[in-house]
Amino acid sequence: MHLLLAPPSLRLAALCAVCVGLSFAQAPSLFSPERERSARVMQSSGQVSVLKDNTPWALQAGDWVNLRQVIVTGADGFAVFEVSDGSTFEVYPNSRVIFRNNAGGWKDLLDLYLGRVKVHIQKFGGQPNPNRVTTPTAVISVRGTIFDVQIEDQDATTLVTVDEGQVAVRHSLMPPSEPKLLNAGEYVRVYKNQPLAQKSFDKGGALRRTLQAATDAYYNIMLRVPRGGGSPTGGVPAGGGRPADTEATPPPPPPPPPL
């Protein structure tokens, strides 16, 4: 049937379908080709910044972090980032992390130098999705899992805990050796001048409760700062804005006691 001879209701439906199709065709993808190697801010509270020419610029939901950019959080800062494969990472208060410092390596996700991150690596149709997180003392290799990485002191002692799946941890400063494989509920501490410690099982969830207490402390702080993203000094709209507050932040809280 010719469209002009069709009933009015049918012509209207056809016109709506064409308009919807055009809108989807013209709408930009969330992760367009130029954003495939970037991370999008999904949530941001408190003082969260990215360094541009060594100047901190405040981040808020919807902003992007590019290759080799440094993410910095203050004492009340917290943010969730998403990459193109759907994996996410959370950056906690008093942290400093470089996003994809190795521009030529898809596997290298984060370089953590201070503070704590929580990473959730998605799998592709149930298949492994190799990624790496590094600290000054440890290299953590994952294939699809949920895990925490925390730097506990000035010697870069690294605490790795696994919530789900499996990770391989090796020492980045000591002579090469077999990595420690951690499964859900297990953890290991990597000391600067010692061989890789024996992995331990979090009996009774004591370590998990310690990390949860640190998270709860953050949320108690967050309740006293404005919601809606950006730092207390004001966020930066995507593609513009002004530098974040450069005032020094307090030192990170003391590490959890060894179990």
PDB file of C-alpha atoms in Angstrom:
ATOM      1  CA  MET A   1       0.000   0.000   0.000  1.00  0.00           C
ATOM      2  CA  HIS A   2       1.340   3.422  -0.887  1.00  0.00           C
ATOM      3  CA  LEU A   3       2.008   5.478   2.227  1.00  0.00           C
ATOM      4  CA  LEU A   4      -0.020   8.462   0.955  1.00  0.00           C
ATOM      5  CA  LEU A   5      -3.066   6.192   0.515  1.00  0.00           C
ATOM      6  CA  ALA A   6      -2.747   4.614   3.934  1.00  0.00           C
ATOM      7  CA  PRO A   7      -5.027   5.578   6.857  1.00  0.00           C
ATOM      8  CA  PRO A   8      -3.856   8.608   8.892  1.00  0.00           C
ATOM      9  CA  SER A   9      -2.977   6.456  11.906  1.00  0.00           C
ATOM     10  CA  LEU A  10      -0.693   4.248   9.786  1.00  0.00           C
ATOM     11  CA  ARG A  11       0.994   7.260   8.193  1.00  0.00           C
ATOM     12  CA  LEU A  12       1.650   8.731  11.652  1.00  0.00           C
ATOM     13  CA  ALA A  13       3.128   5.472  12.931  1.00  0.00           C
ATOM     14  CA  ALA A  14       5.413   5.183   9.916  1.00  0.00           C
ATOM     15  CA  LEU A  15       6.585   8.775  10.333  1.00  0.00           C
ATOM     16  CA  CYS A  16       7.375   8.186  14.018  1.00  0.00           C
ATOM     17  CA  ALA A  17       9.379   5.062  13.146  1.00  0.00           C
ATOM     18  CA  VAL A  18      11.443   7.002  10.621  1.00  0.00           C
ATOM     19  CA  CYS A  19      12.125   9.806  13.132  1.00  0.00           C
ATOM     20  CA  VAL A  20      13.187   7.345  15.835  1.00  0.00           C
ATOM     21  CA  GLY A  21      15.484   5.550  13.399  1.00  0.00           C
ATOM     22  CA  LEU A  22      17.127   8.787  12.367  1.00  0.00           C
ATOM     23  CA  SER A  23      17.628   9.882  15.966  1.00  0.00           C
ATOM     24  CA  PHE A  24      19.399   6.612  16.834  1.00  0.00           C
ATOM     25  CA  ALA A  25      21.510   6.818  13.692  1.00  0.00           C
ATOM     26  CA  GLN A  26      22.617  10.338  14.530  1.00  0.00           C
ATOM     27  CA  ALA A  27      23.089   9.837  18.272  1.00  0.00           C
ATOM     28  CA  PRO A  28      26.785   9.482  19.196  1.00  0.00           C
ATOM     29  CA  SER A  29      27.885   6.271  20.895  1.00  0.00           C
ATOM     30  CA  LEU A  30      28.773   6.566  24.579  1.00  0.00           C
ATOM     31  CA  PHE A  31      32.194   5.123  23.738  1.00  0.00           C
ATOM     32  CA  SER A  32      32.947   6.423  20.252  1.00  0.00           C
ATOM     33  CA  PRO A  33      36.245   5.374  18.600  1.00  0.00           C
ATOM     34  CA  GLU A  34      38.095   8.345  20.057  1.00  0.00           C
ATOM     35  CA  ARG A  35      36.815   7.386  23.525  1.00  0.00           C
ATOM     36  CA  GLU A  36      37.687   3.679  23.337  1.00  0.00           C
ATOM     37  CA  ARG A  37      40.835   4.205  25.426  1.00  0.00           C
ATOM     38  CA  SER A  38      39.258   6.714  27.831  1.00  0.00           C
ATOM     39  CA  ALA A  39      37.384   6.363  31.128  1.00  0.00           C
ATOM     40  CA  ARG A  40      34.085   8.097  31.846  1.00  0.00           C
ATOM     41  CA  VAL A  41      33.232   9.460  35.286  1.00  0.00           C
ATOM     42  CA  MET A  42      30.032   7.718  36.386  1.00  0.00           C
ATOM     43  CA  GLN A  43      29.920   9.160  39.910  1.00  0.00           C
ATOM     44  CA  SER A  44      31.982  11.770  41.723  1.00  0.00           C
ATOM     45  CA  SER A  45      31.799  13.268  45.198  1.00  0.00           C
ATOM     46  CA  GLY A  46      34.105  15.509  47.159  1.00  0.00           C
ATOM     47  CA  GLN A  47      37.500  16.575  45.833  1.00  0.00           C
ATOM     48  CA  VAL A  48      38.271  14.536  42.708  1.00  0.00           C
ATOM     49  CA  SER A  49      40.655  15.961  40.106  1.00  0.00           C
ATOM     50  CA  VAL A  50      42.623  15.096  37.003  1.00  0.00           C
ATOM     51  CA  LEU A  51      46.032  16.667  36.430  1.00  0.00           C
ATOM     52  CA  LYS A  52      46.433  18.709  33.245  1.00  0.00           C
ATOM     53  CA  ASP A  53      49.922  20.165  32.847  1.00  0.00           C
ATOM     54  CA  ASN A  54      50.406  19.447  36.589  1.00  0.00           C
ATOM     55  CA  THR A  55      47.340  21.558  37.430  1.00  0.00           C
ATOM     56  CA  PRO A  56      44.397  19.754  39.123  1.00  0.00           C
ATOM     57  CA  TRP A  57      41.041  20.170  37.371  1.00  0.00           C
ATOM     58  CA  ALA A  58      37.906  19.049  39.201  1.00  0.00           C
ATOM     59  CA  LEU A  59      35.968  16.098  37.786  1.00  0.00           C
ATOM     60  CA  GLN A  60      32.253  15.459  37.877  1.00  0.00           C
ATOM     61  CA  ALA A  61      29.901  12.848  36.426  1.00  0.00           C
ATOM     62  CA  GLY A  62      30.047  12.822  32.640  1.00  0.00           C
ATOM     63  CA  ASP A  63      33.659  13.989  32.345  1.00  0.00           C
ATOM     64  CA  TRP A  64      36.373  11.891  30.683  1.00  0.00           C
ATOM     65  CA  VAL A  65      39.870  10.839  31.702  1.00  0.00           C
ATOM     66  CA  ASN A  66      42.330  10.117  28.896  1.00  0.00           C
ATOM     67  CA  LEU A  67      45.466   8.023  28.511  1.00  0.00           C
ATOM     68  CA  ARG A  68      48.246   8.702  31.011  1.00  0.00           C
ATOM     69  CA  GLN A  69      46.239  11.235  32.982  1.00  0.00           C
ATOM     70  CA  VAL A  70      46.659  11.297  36.766  1.00  0.00           C
ATOM     71  CA  ILE A  71      43.568  11.053  38.980  1.00  0.00           C
ATOM     72  CA  VAL A  72      43.887  12.606  42.449  1.00  0.00           C
ATOM     73  CA  THR A  73      41.375  12.510  45.315  1.00  0.00           C
ATOM     74  CA  GLY A  74      41.292  14.561  48.506  1.00  0.00           C
ATOM     75  CA  ALA A  75      40.286  13.494  51.999  1.00  0.00           C
ATOM     76  CA  ASP A  76      36.603  13.489  50.987  1.00  0.00           C
ATOM     77  CA  GLY A  77      37.055  12.426  47.355  1.00  0.00           C
ATOM     78  CA  PHE A  78      35.497   9.365  45.732  1.00  0.00           C
ATOM     79  CA  ALA A  79      34.731   8.525  42.101  1.00  0.00           C
ATOM     80  CA  VAL A  80      33.560   5.632  39.932  1.00  0.00           C
ATOM     81  CA  PHE A  81      34.933   5.331  36.385  1.00  0.00           C
ATOM     82  CA  GLU A  82      33.820   3.115  33.490  1.00  0.00           C
ATOM     83  CA  VAL A  83      35.882   1.987  30.508  1.00  0.00           C
ATOM     84  CA  SER A  84      34.626   0.894  27.102  1.00  0.00           C
ATOM     85  CA  ASP A  85      34.315  -2.839  27.909  1.00  0.00           C
ATOM     86  CA  GLY A  86      31.999  -2.104  30.851  1.00  0.00           C
ATOM     87  CA  SER A  87      34.656  -2.642  33.514  1.00  0.00           C
ATOM     88  CA  THR A  88      34.694  -0.113  36.342  1.00  0.00           C
ATOM     89  CA  PHE A  89      37.129   1.112  38.964  1.00  0.00           C
ATOM     90  CA  GLU A  90      36.493   3.075  42.144  1.00  0.00           C
ATOM     91  CA  VAL A  91      39.037   5.555  43.497  1.00  0.00           C
ATOM     92  CA  TYR A  92      38.875   6.200  47.235  1.00  0.00           C
ATOM     93  CA  PRO A  93      39.952   9.224  49.335  1.00  0.00           C
ATOM     94  CA  ASN A  94      43.596  10.349  49.441  1.00  0.00           C
ATOM     95  CA  SER A  95      44.543   8.422  46.315  1.00  0.00           C
ATOM     96  CA  ARG A  96      46.759   9.047  43.299  1.00  0.00           C
ATOM     97  CA  VAL A  97      46.429   6.812  40.231  1.00  0.00           C
ATOM     98  CA  ILE A  98      47.468   6.970  36.571  1.00  0.00           C
ATOM     99  CA  PHE A  99      44.943   5.724  34.005  1.00  0.00           C
ATOM    100  CA  ARG A 100      46.476   3.526  31.279  1.00  0.00           C
ATOM    101  CA  ASN A 101      50.034   4.767  31.771  1.00  0.00           C
ATOM    102  CA  ASN A 102      51.218   2.358  29.067  1.00  0.00           C
ATOM    103  CA  ALA A 103      49.465   3.769  26.010  1.00  0.00           C
ATOM    104  CA  GLY A 104      50.554   0.834  23.860  1.00  0.00           C
ATOM    105  CA  GLY A 105      49.194  -1.857  26.165  1.00  0.00           C
ATOM    106  CA  TRP A 106      45.480  -2.634  26.375  1.00  0.00           C
ATOM    107  CA  LYS A 107      46.093  -4.803  29.434  1.00  0.00           C
ATOM    108  CA  ASP A 108      47.565  -2.029  31.596  1.00  0.00           C
ATOM    109  CA  LEU A 109      44.618  -0.384  33.337  1.00  0.00           C
ATOM    110  CA  LEU A 110      45.890   1.495  36.414  1.00  0.00           C
ATOM    111  CA  ASP A 111      49.119   2.483  38.128  1.00  0.00           C
ATOM    112  CA  LEU A 112      48.350   3.134  41.810  1.00  0.00           C
ATOM    113  CA  TYR A 113      50.840   5.260  43.751  1.00  0.00           C
ATOM    114  CA  LEU A 114      48.808   6.280  46.786  1.00  0.00           C
ATOM    115  CA  GLY A 115      45.553   5.252  48.440  1.00  0.00           C
ATOM    116  CA  ARG A 116      43.081   2.588  47.373  1.00  0.00           C
ATOM    117  CA  VAL A 117      41.143   1.406  44.318  1.00  0.00           C
ATOM    118  CA  LYS A 118      38.478  -1.258  43.821  1.00  0.00           C
ATOM    119  CA  VAL A 119      38.297  -2.811  40.362  1.00  0.00           C
ATOM    120  CA  HIS A 120      35.522  -4.797  38.696  1.00  0.00           C
ATOM    121  CA  ILE A 121      36.709  -6.393  35.439  1.00  0.00           C
ATOM    122  CA  GLN A 122      33.970  -7.589  33.109  1.00  0.00           C
ATOM    123  CA  LYS A 123      34.295 -10.781  31.088  1.00  0.00           C
ATOM    124  CA  PHE A 124      33.544 -11.088  27.360  1.00  0.00           C
ATOM    125  CA  GLY A 125      30.837 -13.718  27.050  1.00  0.00           C
ATOM    126  CA  GLY A 126      32.260 -15.529  30.037  1.00  0.00           C
ATOM    127  CA  GLN A 127      35.778 -15.468  28.573  1.00  0.00           C
ATOM    128  CA  PRO A 128      38.840 -13.989  30.356  1.00  0.00           C
ATOM    129  CA  ASN A 129      39.485 -10.255  29.957  1.00  0.00           C
ATOM    130  CA  PRO A 130      43.177  -9.728  30.867  1.00  0.00           C
ATOM    131  CA  ASN A 131      43.993  -6.501  32.734  1.00  0.00           C
ATOM    132  CA  ARG A 132      46.787  -5.326  35.006  1.00  0.00           C
ATOM    133  CA  VAL A 133      46.989  -2.989  37.981  1.00  0.00           C
ATOM    134  CA  THR A 134      50.450  -2.018  39.207  1.00  0.00           C
ATOM    135  CA  THR A 135      51.853  -0.355  42.314  1.00  0.00           C
ATOM    136  CA  PRO A 136      55.497   0.506  43.132  1.00  0.00           C
ATOM    137  CA  THR A 137      55.887  -2.978  44.662  1.00  0.00           C
ATOM    138  CA  ALA A 138      53.321  -5.234  42.964  1.00  0.00           C
ATOM    139  CA  VAL A 139      51.821  -6.272  39.644  1.00  0.00           C
ATOM    140  CA  ILE A 140      48.262  -7.610  39.841  1.00  0.00           C
ATOM    141  CA  SER A 141      47.011  -9.524  36.794  1.00  0.00           C
ATOM    142  CA  VAL A 142      43.310 -10.284  36.414  1.00  0.00           C
ATOM    143  CA  ARG A 143      41.029 -11.976  33.900  1.00  0.00           C
ATOM    144  CA  GLY A 144      37.622 -10.976  35.164  1.00  0.00           C
ATOM    145  CA  THR A 145      37.083 -10.410  38.852  1.00  0.00           C
ATOM    146  CA  ILE A 146      36.431  -7.958  41.690  1.00  0.00           C
ATOM    147  CA  PHE A 147      39.382  -6.990  43.860  1.00  0.00           C
ATOM    148  CA  ASP A 148      40.866  -4.248  46.067  1.00  0.00           C
ATOM    149  CA  VAL A 149      44.348  -2.760  45.903  1.00  0.00           C
ATOM    150  CA  GLN A 150      45.557  -0.526  48.726  1.00  0.00           C
ATOM    151  CA  ILE A 151      48.932   1.104  49.427  1.00  0.00           C
ATOM    152  CA  GLU A 152      49.362   1.047  53.189  1.00  0.00           C
ATOM    153  CA  ASP A 153      52.473   3.099  53.969  1.00  0.00           C
ATOM    154  CA  GLN A 154      55.336   5.217  52.630  1.00  0.00           C
ATOM    155  CA  ASP A 155      57.247   2.084  51.628  1.00  0.00           C
ATOM    156  CA  ALA A 156      54.390   1.260  49.239  1.00  0.00           C
ATOM    157  CA  THR A 157      53.400  -1.918  51.061  1.00  0.00           C
ATOM    158  CA  THR A 158      50.563  -3.202  48.896  1.00  0.00           C
ATOM    159  CA  LEU A 159      47.515  -5.050  50.189  1.00  0.00           C
ATOM    160  CA  VAL A 160      45.571  -7.038  47.567  1.00  0.00           C
ATOM    161  CA  THR A 161      42.232  -8.611  48.479  1.00  0.00           C
ATOM    162  CA  VAL A 162      39.885 -10.573  46.218  1.00  0.00           C
ATOM    163  CA  ASP A 163      36.103 -10.437  46.443  1.00  0.00           C
ATOM    164  CA  GLU A 164      35.321 -12.583  43.396  1.00  0.00           C
ATOM    165  CA  GLY A 165      37.257 -14.562  40.800  1.00  0.00           C
ATOM    166  CA  GLN A 166      41.032 -14.934  40.801  1.00  0.00           C
ATOM    167  CA  VAL A 167      44.066 -12.649  40.503  1.00  0.00           C
ATOM    168  CA  ALA A 168      47.805 -13.306  40.140  1.00  0.00           C
ATOM    169  CA  VAL A 169      50.155 -11.143  42.210  1.00  0.00           C
ATOM    170  CA  ARG A 170      53.899 -10.854  41.735  1.00  0.00           C
ATOM    171  CA  HIS A 171      56.602  -8.664  43.238  1.00  0.00           C
ATOM    172  CA  SER A 172      57.783  -5.883  40.927  1.00  0.00           C
ATOM    173  CA  LEU A 173      61.119  -5.205  42.714  1.00  0.00           C
ATOM    174  CA  MET A 174      62.402  -8.624  43.808  1.00  0.00           C
ATOM    175  CA  PRO A 175      63.854 -11.269  41.443  1.00  0.00           C
ATOM    176  CA  PRO A 176      61.215 -12.958  39.294  1.00  0.00           C
ATOM    177  CA  SER A 177      59.335 -15.787  40.959  1.00  0.00           C
ATOM    178  CA  GLU A 178      56.068 -17.642  40.620  1.00  0.00           C
ATOM    179  CA  PRO A 179      53.106 -15.298  41.213  1.00  0.00           C
ATOM    180  CA  LYS A 180      50.711 -15.886  44.066  1.00  0.00           C
ATOM    181  CA  LEU A 181      47.231 -16.873  42.903  1.00  0.00           C
ATOM    182  CA  LEU A 182      44.487 -15.379  45.058  1.00  0.00           C
ATOM    183  CA  ASN A 183      40.899 -16.613  45.060  1.00  0.00           C
ATOM    184  CA  ALA A 184      37.794 -15.055  46.582  1.00  0.00           C
ATOM    185  CA  GLY A 185      38.301 -14.298  50.284  1.00  0.00           C
ATOM    186  CA  GLU A 186      42.106 -14.408  50.078  1.00  0.00           C
ATOM    187  CA  TYR A 187      44.647 -11.604  50.394  1.00  0.00           C
ATOM    188  CA  VAL A 188      48.370 -10.938  50.322  1.00  0.00           C
ATOM    189  CA  ARG A 189      50.668  -8.110  51.427  1.00  0.00           C
ATOM    190  CA  VAL A 190      53.600  -7.163  49.224  1.00  0.00           C
ATOM    191  CA  TYR A 191      56.504  -5.558  51.133  1.00  0.00           C
ATOM    192  CA  LYS A 192      59.163  -3.467  49.412  1.00  0.00           C
ATOM    193  CA  ASN A 193      62.265  -5.331  50.597  1.00  0.00           C
ATOM    194  CA  GLN A 194      60.854  -8.807  51.248  1.00  0.00           C
ATOM    195  CA  PRO A 195      59.982 -11.726  48.985  1.00  0.00           C
ATOM    196  CA  LEU A 196      56.329 -12.087  48.194  1.00  0.00           C
ATOM    197  CA  ALA A 197      54.486 -12.986  51.396  1.00  0.00           C
ATOM    198  CA  GLN A 198      52.372 -16.099  51.749  1.00  0.00           C
ATOM    199  CA  LYS A 199      48.774 -15.528  50.789  1.00  0.00           C
ATOM    200  CA  SER A 200      46.244 -15.630  53.614  1.00  0.00           C
ATOM    201  CA  PHE A 201      42.555 -16.394  53.920  1.00  0.00           C
ATOM    202  CA  ASP A 202      40.355 -13.739  55.473  1.00  0.00           C
ATOM    203  CA  LYS A 203      38.975 -15.915  58.255  1.00  0.00           C
ATOM    204  CA  GLY A 204      35.803 -14.489  59.699  1.00  0.00           C
ATOM    205  CA  GLY A 205      35.956 -11.553  57.310  1.00  0.00           C
ATOM    206  CA  ALA A 206      38.118  -9.428  59.669  1.00  0.00           C
ATOM    207  CA  LEU A 207      40.046  -7.796  56.846  1.00  0.00           C
ATOM    208  CA  ARG A 208      36.890  -7.240  54.848  1.00  0.00           C
ATOM    209  CA  ARG A 209      35.341  -5.507  57.862  1.00  0.00           C
ATOM    210  CA  THR A 210      38.429  -3.291  58.189  1.00  0.00           C
ATOM    211  CA  LEU A 211      38.144  -2.192  54.560  1.00  0.00           C
ATOM    212  CA  GLN A 212      34.406  -1.718  54.989  1.00  0.00           C
ATOM    213  CA  ALA A 213      35.044   0.500  58.023  1.00  0.00           C
ATOM    214  CA  ALA A 214      37.283   2.698  55.873  1.00  0.00           C
ATOM    215  CA  THR A 215      34.518   2.886  53.265  1.00  0.00           C
ATOM    216  CA  ASP A 216      31.931   3.751  55.925  1.00  0.00           C
ATOM    217  CA  ALA A 217      34.208   6.508  57.205  1.00  0.00           C
ATOM    218  CA  TYR A 218      34.293   7.960  53.699  1.00  0.00           C
ATOM    219  CA  TYR A 219      30.506   7.962  53.420  1.00  0.00           C
ATOM    220  CA  ASN A 220      30.240   9.680  56.794  1.00  0.00           C
ATOM    221  CA  ILE A 221      32.458  12.417  55.367  1.00  0.00           C
ATOM    222  CA  MET A 222      30.494  12.490  52.127  1.00  0.00           C
ATOM    223  CA  LEU A 223      27.260  13.229  53.992  1.00  0.00           C
ATOM    224  CA  ARG A 224      28.792  16.534  55.084  1.00  0.00           C
ATOM    225  CA  VAL A 225      29.731  17.727  51.577  1.00  0.00           C
ATOM    226  CA  PRO A 226      27.433  18.805  48.710  1.00  0.00           C
ATOM    227  CA  ARG A 227      26.032  15.988  46.562  1.00  0.00           C
ATOM    228  CA  GLY A 228      25.788  15.974  42.798  1.00  0.00           C
ATOM    229  CA  GLY A 229      29.443  15.605  41.818  1.00  0.00           C
ATOM    230  CA  GLY A 230      32.445  17.865  41.700  1.00  0.00           C
ATOM    231  CA  SER A 231      34.639  19.015  44.536  1.00  0.00           C
ATOM    232  CA  PRO A 232      33.573  21.457  47.260  1.00  0.00           C
ATOM    233  CA  THR A 233      35.363  24.140  45.268  1.00  0.00           C
ATOM    234  CA  GLY A 234      33.154  23.532  42.251  1.00  0.00           C
ATOM    235  CA  GLY A 235      33.160  20.955  39.459  1.00  0.00           C
ATOM    236  CA  VAL A 236      34.248  21.377  35.878  1.00  0.00           C
ATOM    237  CA  PRO A 237      31.758  20.808  33.065  1.00  0.00           C
ATOM    238  CA  ALA A 238      33.024  18.411  30.420  1.00  0.00           C
ATOM    239  CA  GLY A 239      35.425  20.238  28.155  1.00  0.00           C
ATOM    240  CA  GLY A 240      35.771  23.347  30.279  1.00  0.00           C
ATOM    241  CA  GLY A 241      35.710  24.880  33.735  1.00  0.00           C
ATOM    242  CA  ARG A 242      38.445  25.953  36.094  1.00  0.00           C
ATOM    243  CA  PRO A 243      41.229  24.323  38.084  1.00  0.00           C
ATOM    244  CA  ALA A 244      40.338  22.566  41.311  1.00  0.00           C
ATOM    245  CA  ASP A 245      41.423  23.716  44.736  1.00  0.00           C
ATOM    246  CA  THR A 246      45.139  23.010  45.119  1.00  0.00           C
ATOM    247  CA  GLU A 247      45.189  23.186  48.913  1.00  0.00           C
ATOM    248  CA  ALA A 248      47.093  20.290  50.424  1.00  0.00           C
ATOM    249  CA  THR A 249      45.002  17.456  51.826  1.00  0.00           C
ATOM    250  CA  PRO A 250      45.607  15.601  55.107  1.00  0.00           C
ATOM    251  CA  PRO A 251      47.729  12.420  55.014  1.00  0.00           C
ATOM    252  CA  PRO A 252      45.907   9.113  54.394  1.00  0.00           C
ATOM    253  CA  PRO A 253      44.521   7.187  57.394  1.00  0.00           C
ATOM    254  CA  PRO A 254      46.743   4.538  59.038  1.00  0.00           C
ATOM    255  CA  PRO A 255      46.717   1.089  57.420  1.00  0.00           C
ATOM    256  CA  PRO A 256      44.672  -1.789  58.856  1.00  0.00           C
ATOM    257  CA  PRO A 257      46.619  -3.987  61.313  1.00  0.00           C
ATOM    258  CA  PRO A 258      48.153  -7.226  59.976  1.00  0.00           C
ATOM    259  CA  LEU A 259      46.041 -10.282  60.627  1.00  0.00           C
TER     260      LEU A 259
END
